[in-house]
Short mmCIF file of C-alpha atoms and ligand atoms in Angstrom, two decimals:
data_model
loop_
_atom_site.label_atom_id
_atom_site.label_comp_id
_atom_site.label_asym_id
_atom_site.label_seq_id
_atom_site.Cartn_x
_atom_site.Cartn_y
_atom_site.Cartn_z
CA MET A 172 -32.04 -1.11 28.12
CA PRO A 173 -30.87 -2.13 24.67
CA THR A 174 -32.57 -0.21 21.88
CA PRO A 175 -35.04 -2.36 19.97
CA SER A 176 -33.70 -3.13 16.54
CA ASN A 177 -35.36 -4.40 13.41
CA VAL A 178 -32.19 -6.25 12.50
CA ALA A 179 -31.13 -9.54 14.05
CA PRO A 180 -27.55 -9.39 15.37
CA ASN A 181 -26.31 -11.87 12.83
CA ASP A 182 -28.21 -10.44 9.87
CA LEU A 183 -25.62 -9.64 7.20
CA SER A 184 -27.69 -7.25 5.10
CA ALA A 185 -27.04 -3.91 6.87
CA PHE A 186 -23.28 -3.82 6.33
CA TRP A 187 -22.52 -2.77 2.74
CA MET A 188 -19.09 -4.31 2.52
CA PRO A 189 -16.13 -2.53 0.87
CA PHE A 190 -14.63 -3.80 -2.39
CA THR A 191 -16.65 -6.99 -1.96
CA ALA A 192 -19.09 -8.97 -4.07
CA ASN A 193 -21.76 -8.41 -1.39
CA ARG A 194 -24.44 -10.75 -2.73
CA GLN A 195 -21.99 -13.60 -3.26
CA PHE A 196 -20.46 -13.08 0.18
CA LYS A 197 -23.77 -12.95 2.02
CA LYS A 198 -24.96 -16.19 0.40
CA SER A 199 -21.83 -17.92 1.56
CA PRO A 200 -20.04 -15.81 4.20
CA ARG A 201 -16.37 -16.13 5.01
CA MET A 202 -15.90 -14.97 8.60
CA PHE A 203 -12.77 -14.67 10.67
CA VAL A 204 -13.25 -14.65 14.43
CA ALA A 205 -9.67 -14.75 15.72
CA ALA A 206 -6.08 -14.54 14.57
CA LYS A 207 -2.65 -15.39 15.95
CA ASP A 208 0.75 -15.09 14.27
CA MET A 209 0.41 -16.61 10.76
CA HIS A 210 -3.16 -17.88 11.06
CA TYR A 211 -6.76 -16.79 11.14
CA THR A 212 -9.50 -18.83 12.81
CA THR A 213 -12.77 -19.01 10.91
CA SER A 214 -16.24 -18.96 12.45
CA ASP A 215 -16.46 -22.71 11.80
CA GLY A 216 -13.24 -23.27 13.73
CA ARG A 217 -10.78 -23.81 10.87
CA GLN A 218 -7.24 -22.41 10.68
CA VAL A 219 -6.43 -20.33 7.59
CA LEU A 220 -2.83 -19.49 6.71
CA ASP A 221 -2.52 -15.77 6.03
CA GLY A 222 -0.92 -15.45 2.60
CA THR A 223 -1.68 -11.74 2.34
CA ALA A 224 -0.80 -10.20 5.73
CA GLY A 225 -4.49 -9.29 6.00
CA LEU A 226 -4.58 -6.62 3.30
CA TRP A 227 -0.80 -6.18 2.98
CA CYS A 228 -0.67 -4.70 6.46
CA VAL A 229 -0.08 -7.30 9.20
CA ASN A 230 3.65 -7.44 8.57
CA ALA A 231 4.60 -8.71 12.04
CA GLY A 232 1.87 -11.36 12.13
CA HIS A 233 -1.28 -11.32 14.19
CA ALA A 234 -1.95 -10.41 17.83
CA ARG A 235 1.65 -9.62 18.68
CA PRO A 236 1.97 -9.14 22.46
CA LYS A 237 3.89 -5.84 22.51
CA ILE A 238 1.36 -4.18 20.25
CA VAL A 239 -1.65 -5.56 22.09
CA GLU A 240 -0.24 -4.43 25.45
CA ALA A 241 0.74 -0.97 24.19
CA ILE A 242 -2.76 -0.31 22.89
CA ALA A 243 -4.42 -1.38 26.14
CA ARG A 244 -1.99 0.67 28.24
CA GLN A 245 -2.35 3.79 26.12
CA ALA A 246 -6.15 3.64 26.00
CA ALA A 247 -6.21 3.59 29.81
CA GLU A 248 -3.58 6.34 30.24
CA LEU A 249 -4.42 8.94 27.57
CA ASP A 250 -7.17 7.87 25.21
CA TYR A 251 -7.37 11.01 23.12
CA ALA A 252 -5.77 14.42 22.89
CA PRO A 253 -6.91 17.11 20.46
CA ALA A 254 -4.80 16.94 17.35
CA PHE A 255 -4.95 20.68 16.57
CA GLN A 256 -3.04 23.22 18.67
CA MET A 257 -2.36 20.53 21.32
CA GLY A 258 0.09 17.65 21.50
CA HIS A 259 1.02 14.50 23.36
CA PRO A 260 4.48 12.94 23.68
CA LYS A 261 3.91 9.69 21.78
CA ALA A 262 3.13 11.36 18.45
CA PHE A 263 6.42 13.30 18.65
CA GLU A 264 8.31 10.18 19.67
CA LEU A 265 6.81 8.25 16.77
CA ALA A 266 7.66 11.00 14.27
CA ASN A 267 11.27 10.89 15.50
CA ARG A 268 11.42 7.10 15.17
CA LEU A 269 10.06 7.31 11.64
CA VAL A 270 12.52 10.00 10.62
CA ASP A 271 15.31 7.74 11.94
CA LEU A 272 14.00 4.88 9.82
CA THR A 273 13.31 6.65 6.53
CA PRO A 274 16.02 7.52 4.00
CA GLN A 275 18.10 10.56 4.79
CA GLY A 276 16.44 13.83 3.90
CA LEU A 277 12.89 12.83 4.80
CA ASP A 278 12.88 14.57 8.15
CA HIS A 279 9.29 15.57 8.92
CA VAL A 280 6.10 13.60 9.35
CA LEU A 281 2.38 14.33 8.94
CA PHE A 282 0.01 11.76 10.44
CA THR A 283 -3.21 10.45 8.90
CA ASN A 284 -5.54 7.50 9.44
CA SER A 285 -5.19 5.51 6.21
CA GLY A 286 -3.33 5.13 2.97
CA SER A 287 -6.01 7.10 1.14
CA GLU A 288 -5.66 10.01 3.52
CA SER A 289 -1.88 9.83 3.28
CA VAL A 290 -2.17 10.17 -0.49
CA GLU A 291 -4.48 13.20 -0.24
CA THR A 292 -2.13 14.74 2.31
CA ALA A 293 0.89 14.25 0.04
CA LEU A 294 -0.84 15.72 -3.00
CA LYS A 295 -1.99 18.75 -0.99
CA VAL A 296 1.49 19.28 0.48
CA ALA A 297 2.92 19.20 -3.05
CA LEU A 298 0.46 21.74 -4.43
CA ALA A 299 0.77 24.07 -1.44
CA TYR A 300 4.58 23.83 -1.43
CA HIS A 301 4.83 25.23 -4.92
CA LYS A 302 2.28 27.93 -4.11
CA VAL A 303 4.14 29.01 -0.96
CA ARG A 304 7.44 29.24 -2.80
CA GLY A 305 5.93 31.40 -5.53
CA GLU A 306 5.39 28.83 -8.28
CA GLY A 307 1.62 28.60 -7.97
CA SER A 308 1.33 27.69 -11.65
CA ARG A 309 2.52 24.18 -10.76
CA THR A 310 -0.91 22.61 -10.28
CA ARG A 311 -0.78 19.47 -12.38
CA LEU A 312 -0.41 16.05 -10.80
CA ILE A 313 0.96 13.11 -12.76
CA GLY A 314 0.02 9.53 -11.90
CA ARG A 315 0.26 6.29 -13.79
CA GLU A 316 -2.05 3.83 -15.50
CA ARG A 317 -3.02 0.90 -13.25
CA ALA A 318 -1.89 2.79 -10.14
CA TYR A 319 -3.78 2.43 -6.87
CA HIS A 320 -3.60 5.38 -4.53
CA GLY A 321 -6.65 4.70 -2.37
CA VAL A 322 -10.21 5.73 -2.93
CA ASN A 323 -10.50 9.45 -2.21
CA PHE A 324 -10.87 11.97 -5.02
CA GLY A 325 -7.20 12.92 -5.28
CA GLY A 326 -6.14 9.29 -5.11
CA ILE A 327 -8.55 8.05 -7.78
CA SER A 328 -7.65 11.01 -9.99
CA VAL A 329 -3.94 10.16 -10.04
CA GLY A 330 -4.78 6.46 -9.81
CA GLY A 331 -5.20 4.42 -12.95
CA ILE A 332 -7.65 1.62 -12.22
CA VAL A 333 -10.64 2.15 -14.49
CA THR A 334 -13.24 0.49 -12.26
CA ASN A 335 -12.25 2.75 -9.38
CA ARG A 336 -12.61 5.91 -11.50
CA LYS A 337 -15.34 5.57 -14.06
CA MET A 338 -18.36 6.10 -11.76
CA PHE A 339 -17.16 9.30 -10.18
CA GLY A 340 -17.38 12.11 -12.67
CA THR A 341 -14.51 14.20 -13.91
CA LEU A 342 -12.36 13.82 -10.78
CA LEU A 343 -9.53 16.32 -10.24
CA THR A 344 -8.71 18.38 -13.28
CA GLY A 345 -5.17 18.84 -14.55
CA VAL A 346 -4.10 15.23 -14.00
CA ASP A 347 -2.18 13.19 -16.54
CA HIS A 348 -0.93 9.61 -16.48
CA MET A 349 2.24 7.84 -17.48
CA PRO A 350 1.89 4.36 -18.99
CA HIS A 351 2.05 1.38 -16.68
CA THR A 352 5.10 -0.87 -16.88
CA HIS A 353 3.48 -4.30 -17.13
CA ASN A 354 4.74 -6.05 -20.25
CA PRO A 355 4.29 -9.82 -20.03
CA ALA A 356 5.15 -10.21 -23.71
CA LYS A 357 8.73 -9.25 -22.88
CA ASN A 358 9.03 -9.78 -19.13
CA ALA A 359 6.91 -12.85 -18.24
CA PHE A 360 8.40 -15.03 -15.49
CA SER A 361 10.97 -12.41 -14.49
CA ARG A 362 12.68 -13.13 -11.22
CA GLY A 363 12.93 -9.82 -9.38
CA LEU A 364 13.11 -6.69 -11.50
CA PRO A 365 12.00 -7.10 -15.12
CA GLU A 366 14.69 -6.39 -17.65
CA HIS A 367 12.66 -4.46 -20.23
CA GLY A 368 10.92 -1.14 -19.85
CA ALA A 369 13.12 1.43 -18.06
CA ASP A 370 12.58 3.65 -21.09
CA LEU A 371 8.89 3.94 -20.14
CA ALA A 372 10.07 6.53 -17.61
CA ASP A 373 10.88 8.75 -20.58
CA GLU A 374 7.15 9.08 -21.15
CA LEU A 375 7.36 11.60 -18.33
CA GLU A 376 9.56 13.74 -20.58
CA ARG A 377 6.81 13.61 -23.21
CA ILE A 378 4.23 14.72 -20.65
CA VAL A 379 6.52 17.53 -19.48
CA THR A 380 6.96 18.64 -23.08
CA LEU A 381 3.19 18.60 -23.58
CA HIS A 382 2.25 20.59 -20.46
CA ASP A 383 5.50 22.38 -19.63
CA ALA A 384 7.29 21.75 -16.35
CA SER A 385 6.07 25.08 -14.98
CA THR A 386 2.55 23.60 -14.71
CA ILE A 387 3.49 20.32 -13.00
CA ALA A 388 3.59 19.99 -9.20
CA ALA A 389 4.31 16.33 -8.62
CA VAL A 390 4.56 12.80 -9.93
CA ILE A 391 3.19 10.00 -7.76
CA VAL A 392 4.01 6.31 -8.18
CA GLU A 393 3.99 3.16 -6.13
CA PRO A 394 7.56 1.80 -6.23
CA VAL A 395 5.91 -1.59 -6.83
CA ALA A 396 2.27 -1.33 -7.87
CA GLY A 397 0.57 -3.72 -5.46
CA SER A 398 -3.20 -3.64 -5.63
CA THR A 399 -3.32 -3.73 -9.42
CA GLY A 400 -1.56 -7.10 -9.35
CA VAL A 401 2.06 -6.67 -8.30
CA LEU A 402 3.64 -4.76 -11.17
CA ILE A 403 7.35 -4.65 -10.50
CA PRO A 404 9.27 -1.72 -12.00
CA PRO A 405 11.77 -2.51 -14.74
CA ALA A 406 15.40 -2.24 -13.63
CA GLY A 407 16.46 1.42 -13.72
CA TYR A 408 12.94 2.82 -14.20
CA LEU A 409 12.55 4.56 -10.81
CA LYS A 410 16.03 6.10 -11.00
CA ARG A 411 15.09 7.60 -14.34
CA LEU A 412 11.87 9.03 -12.91
CA ARG A 413 13.94 10.57 -10.12
CA ASP A 414 16.34 12.16 -12.62
CA ILE A 415 13.57 13.57 -14.78
CA THR A 416 11.55 14.97 -11.87
CA ARG A 417 14.64 16.55 -10.35
CA LYS A 418 15.67 18.09 -13.65
CA HIS A 419 12.28 19.79 -14.01
CA GLY A 420 11.71 20.85 -10.39
CA ILE A 421 8.81 18.38 -10.06
CA LEU A 422 8.29 16.67 -6.70
CA LEU A 423 8.49 12.88 -6.67
CA ILE A 424 6.03 11.14 -4.35
CA PHE A 425 6.46 7.46 -3.55
CA ASP A 426 3.27 5.79 -2.40
CA GLU A 427 4.80 3.19 -0.07
CA VAL A 428 1.55 2.08 1.54
CA ILE A 429 2.40 -1.48 0.51
CA THR A 430 6.17 -1.33 -0.04
CA GLY A 431 6.84 0.35 3.31
CA TYR A 432 7.81 -1.39 6.54
CA GLY A 433 9.79 -4.36 5.28
CA ARG A 434 7.69 -5.73 2.44
CA LEU A 435 10.58 -5.73 -0.03
CA GLY A 436 13.21 -6.86 2.48
CA THR A 437 14.28 -3.29 3.20
CA PRO A 438 12.59 -0.76 5.49
CA PHE A 439 11.11 1.06 2.47
CA GLY A 440 10.96 0.65 -1.29
CA ALA A 441 13.12 3.78 -1.50
CA ASP A 442 15.90 1.78 0.20
CA TYR A 443 15.43 -1.20 -2.08
CA PHE A 444 15.72 0.90 -5.24
CA GLY A 445 18.24 3.42 -3.90
CA VAL A 446 15.93 6.27 -4.91
CA THR A 447 14.79 8.88 -2.41
CA PRO A 448 11.56 10.70 -3.18
CA ASP A 449 10.62 14.16 -1.89
CA ILE A 450 7.52 12.79 -0.18
CA MET A 451 6.83 9.28 1.05
CA VAL A 452 3.29 8.04 1.67
CA THR A 453 2.81 5.21 4.19
CA ALA A 454 0.09 3.47 6.25
CA LYS A 455 -0.78 -0.25 6.66
CA GLY A 456 2.37 -1.80 8.20
CA LEU A 457 2.96 1.32 10.30
CA THR A 458 0.68 -0.11 12.99
CA ASN A 459 0.71 -3.70 11.77
CA GLY A 460 -2.85 -3.07 10.61
CA VAL A 461 -4.13 -3.12 14.17
CA ILE A 462 -5.18 0.53 14.45
CA PRO A 463 -5.81 2.73 11.41
CA MET A 464 -2.91 5.11 10.91
CA GLY A 465 -0.85 6.61 8.10
CA ALA A 466 2.28 8.73 7.97
CA VAL A 467 3.59 11.03 5.25
CA MET A 468 7.28 11.82 5.38
CA VAL A 469 8.49 14.99 3.67
CA SER A 470 11.86 16.57 3.00
CA SER A 471 13.21 19.40 5.12
CA GLU A 472 13.17 21.61 2.04
CA ILE A 473 9.40 21.16 1.77
CA HIS A 474 8.74 21.50 5.49
CA ASP A 475 10.98 24.53 5.95
CA THR A 476 9.37 26.32 3.03
CA PHE A 477 6.11 26.43 5.01
CA MET A 478 7.76 27.66 8.22
CA GLN A 479 7.64 31.38 7.54
CA GLY A 480 5.46 34.38 8.33
CA PRO A 481 4.00 35.35 11.71
CA GLU A 482 4.51 32.54 14.23
CA HIS A 483 0.96 32.56 15.60
CA LEU A 484 -0.43 31.60 12.19
CA ILE A 485 -1.14 28.03 11.07
CA GLU A 486 1.36 27.13 8.35
CA PHE A 487 -0.61 24.40 6.56
CA PHE A 488 -4.40 24.20 6.63
CA HIS A 489 -4.79 20.45 6.71
CA GLY A 490 -5.14 17.67 9.31
CA TYR A 491 -7.52 15.13 10.82
CA THR A 492 -9.24 14.78 14.19
CA TYR A 493 -7.22 11.62 14.66
CA SER A 494 -3.85 12.75 13.25
CA GLY A 495 -1.29 11.20 15.60
CA ASN A 496 -4.01 9.71 17.82
CA PRO A 497 -2.42 8.53 21.10
CA VAL A 498 -3.57 4.92 20.84
CA ALA A 499 -2.53 4.70 17.18
CA SER A 500 0.83 6.27 18.04
CA ALA A 501 1.36 3.72 20.83
CA ALA A 502 0.43 0.91 18.44
CA ALA A 503 2.89 2.22 15.83
CA LEU A 504 5.72 2.57 18.36
CA ALA A 505 5.15 -0.99 19.58
CA THR A 506 4.99 -2.19 15.97
CA LEU A 507 8.32 -0.54 15.12
CA GLU A 508 9.79 -2.08 18.26
CA THR A 509 8.53 -5.52 17.25
CA TYR A 510 10.00 -5.08 13.76
CA LYS A 511 13.33 -4.11 15.34
CA ASP A 512 13.39 -6.87 17.98
CA GLU A 513 12.79 -9.53 15.35
CA GLY A 514 14.70 -8.02 12.42
CA LEU A 515 11.51 -8.04 10.37
CA LEU A 516 12.28 -5.02 8.20
CA THR A 517 15.03 -7.00 6.52
CA ARG A 518 13.73 -10.54 6.96
CA GLY A 519 12.13 -10.39 3.52
CA ALA A 520 15.61 -10.17 2.02
CA GLU A 521 16.67 -13.37 3.82
CA LEU A 522 13.60 -15.23 2.57
CA ALA A 523 13.46 -13.67 -0.89
CA LYS A 524 15.33 -16.47 -2.68
CA VAL A 525 13.28 -19.24 -1.07
CA TRP A 526 10.13 -17.27 -1.86
CA GLU A 527 11.18 -16.69 -5.46
CA ASP A 528 12.10 -20.35 -6.08
CA ALA A 529 8.88 -21.56 -4.48
CA LEU A 530 6.65 -19.27 -6.55
CA HIS A 531 8.45 -19.96 -9.81
CA SER A 532 8.04 -23.71 -9.24
CA LEU A 533 4.45 -23.09 -10.41
CA LYS A 534 5.65 -22.26 -13.92
CA GLY A 535 4.04 -24.75 -16.29
CA VAL A 536 1.02 -25.39 -14.03
CA PRO A 537 -2.27 -25.02 -15.98
CA HIS A 538 -3.54 -21.43 -16.62
CA VAL A 539 -0.37 -19.73 -15.32
CA VAL A 540 0.82 -17.08 -17.81
CA ASP A 541 3.19 -15.13 -15.59
CA ILE A 542 4.84 -15.32 -12.18
CA ARG A 543 6.66 -12.37 -10.65
CA ASN A 544 8.25 -11.67 -7.28
CA ILE A 545 10.17 -9.11 -5.27
CA GLY A 546 11.00 -9.20 -1.55
CA LEU A 547 8.09 -11.01 0.09
CA VAL A 548 5.58 -10.09 -2.59
CA GLY A 549 4.52 -12.29 -5.45
CA ALA A 550 1.92 -12.64 -8.14
CA ILE A 551 0.64 -15.48 -10.24
CA GLU A 552 -1.16 -14.27 -13.32
CA LEU A 553 -3.73 -16.59 -14.86
CA GLU A 554 -5.12 -16.79 -18.35
CA PRO A 555 -8.67 -15.37 -18.04
CA ILE A 556 -11.64 -17.57 -18.93
CA ALA A 557 -12.79 -16.32 -22.34
CA GLY A 558 -15.74 -13.96 -21.80
CA SER A 559 -15.51 -14.15 -17.98
CA PRO A 560 -12.52 -12.16 -16.84
CA THR A 561 -11.67 -12.40 -13.11
CA LYS A 562 -13.74 -15.58 -12.63
CA ARG A 563 -10.85 -18.03 -12.72
CA ALA A 564 -8.81 -16.16 -10.11
CA PHE A 565 -11.88 -15.63 -7.92
CA SER A 566 -12.52 -19.41 -8.01
CA ALA A 567 -8.92 -19.95 -6.94
CA PHE A 568 -9.45 -17.52 -4.05
CA LEU A 569 -12.61 -19.36 -2.89
CA LYS A 570 -10.97 -22.78 -3.15
CA ALA A 571 -7.89 -21.56 -1.31
CA TYR A 572 -10.06 -20.29 1.52
CA GLU A 573 -11.84 -23.66 1.69
CA GLN A 574 -8.45 -25.36 1.84
CA GLY A 575 -7.10 -23.12 4.60
CA LEU A 576 -5.18 -20.44 2.71
CA LEU A 577 -5.94 -16.73 2.34
CA VAL A 578 -4.83 -15.17 -0.96
CA ARG A 579 -5.91 -11.99 -2.68
CA THR A 580 -7.00 -11.62 -6.25
CA THR A 581 -7.25 -8.67 -8.55
CA GLY A 582 -8.47 -9.29 -12.06
CA ASP A 583 -7.01 -12.70 -12.95
CA ILE A 584 -3.95 -12.19 -10.80
CA ILE A 585 -3.35 -13.95 -7.49
CA ALA A 586 -1.34 -11.64 -5.24
CA LEU A 587 0.65 -12.91 -2.28
CA SER A 588 2.26 -10.91 0.54
CA PRO A 589 2.47 -12.97 3.74
CA PRO A 590 3.44 -11.61 7.15
CA LEU A 591 7.22 -11.20 7.38
CA ILE A 592 7.36 -13.85 10.14
CA ILE A 593 6.44 -16.63 7.69
CA SER A 594 8.50 -19.84 7.89
CA GLU A 595 10.04 -21.64 4.93
CA SER A 596 7.66 -24.55 5.42
CA GLN A 597 4.69 -22.18 5.35
CA ILE A 598 5.98 -20.78 2.05
CA GLY A 599 5.99 -24.37 0.80
CA GLU A 600 2.44 -24.81 2.08
CA ILE A 601 1.21 -21.73 0.16
CA VAL A 602 2.72 -22.93 -3.07
CA SER A 603 1.61 -26.55 -2.78
CA THR A 604 -1.97 -25.54 -1.91
CA LEU A 605 -2.11 -23.13 -4.85
CA GLY A 606 -0.50 -25.61 -7.22
CA GLY A 607 -3.13 -28.21 -6.32
CA ILE A 608 -5.95 -25.72 -6.80
CA LEU A 609 -4.74 -24.42 -10.16
CA LYS A 610 -4.73 -27.97 -11.54
CA THR A 611 -8.42 -28.38 -10.66
CA LEU A 612 -9.65 -25.03 -12.00
CA GLU A 613 -11.89 -24.75 -15.01
C1 PLP B 302 -0.33 1.95 -2.76
C2 PLP B 302 -1.57 2.21 -1.97
N1 PLP B 302 -1.94 3.46 -1.70
C3 PLP B 302 -3.03 3.74 -0.97
C4 PLP B 302 -3.82 2.73 -0.48
C5 PLP B 302 -5.04 3.05 0.30
O1 PLP B 302 -4.92 2.70 1.62
P1 PLP B 302 -6.22 2.65 2.56
O2 PLP B 302 -7.03 1.49 2.11
O3 PLP B 302 -5.62 2.49 3.94
O4 PLP B 302 -6.93 3.94 2.41
C6 PLP B 302 -3.45 1.40 -0.72
C7 PLP B 302 -4.27 0.28 -0.19
O5 PLP B 302 -4.13 -0.85 -0.57
C8 PLP B 302 -2.32 1.13 -1.49
O6 PLP B 302 -1.95 -0.12 -1.78
#
């Protein structure tokens, strides 16, 4: 017998939606009921072109057969195995595949269930690593203004998006922030890496001078800051960060939750920039967004430092009930196979020029103050309406949805990151739809 409920099945009020204008949404809901390849189907039967790979995660496109089949098979064969003190083969196989794929030196993997958890895991590994090797004074974590590292306390502490931080008290102590690198005055309409701003990495030297290197555990950055509106690092900036962190014995963490798994036209951002961090944080594209999962890759130096003392003792007191969950592992393995079969981890590089030219064709369209691109990521920054920041871009988002295109907005920036299977004509479709909309906006 179904339990009586005081809520009708289609009542929208019970679900407090994440990062959503709930009252606006519930007055005029936007519902997806199906998806295939590059398109969503709405509840009123319309097709919507996915310009954002869901939330930067559906890199291989929707409902891909290998992934769907792997999940069904795994759920029937071994649905769950305890993550602590027990194992199952697929998690080990996946860790090996990931180690093969990541830059040399990142040879060990911790599994999580999201980008936010991957960030927390990375920060905790960094702190514990220094403690285990006898430098327990290294407790400071350095993030960056405008960074997004998920929503948990470590992530919002090192993160730099004011709205995500200001409601939640004092956060982690001992955190400092480098300046962000967004400088439209000098770099507007850059194609690829902006020319100006590599010297902003030297701000890390200032922070090291202020606190002393002996107090700093790690620096965390997104190679390309995604959620804050696609802030592309100036040429040479990440290499400088690598040099400075190495010089001072500070770990460098790349948060590759967005840049990982082909988004920039290389397997990882680390490959694109030729800079290898000590710890790499991933999620999203790992399972094509189908099953929640994250993975944190760490160097052998870090891993091996923990592997000491009596062998019956746990080396690192951290983990999740679902770390390396069998169904998630199967989904990730099938996702990596799909990427490999179709060359998707480098397809972004083949399309990058077409993508760049298409986006930059919107230069001169009303309200557009900057356009930027890298790999298969792009952003169109709009002049805010005076006194109503974010409203213009939100109107563009609503109109795009009505016209069959999914985009994402943050502030007055329209962010684009389509599945890596997108065709050239679909790139044209995104740009012509947006161009038409921008001309009609207030
Ligand atoms: C760079 C970065 N880190 C962390 C996260 C958080 O991931 P999740 O929403 O899976 O917790 C995101 C999500 O967009 C992200 O872009």
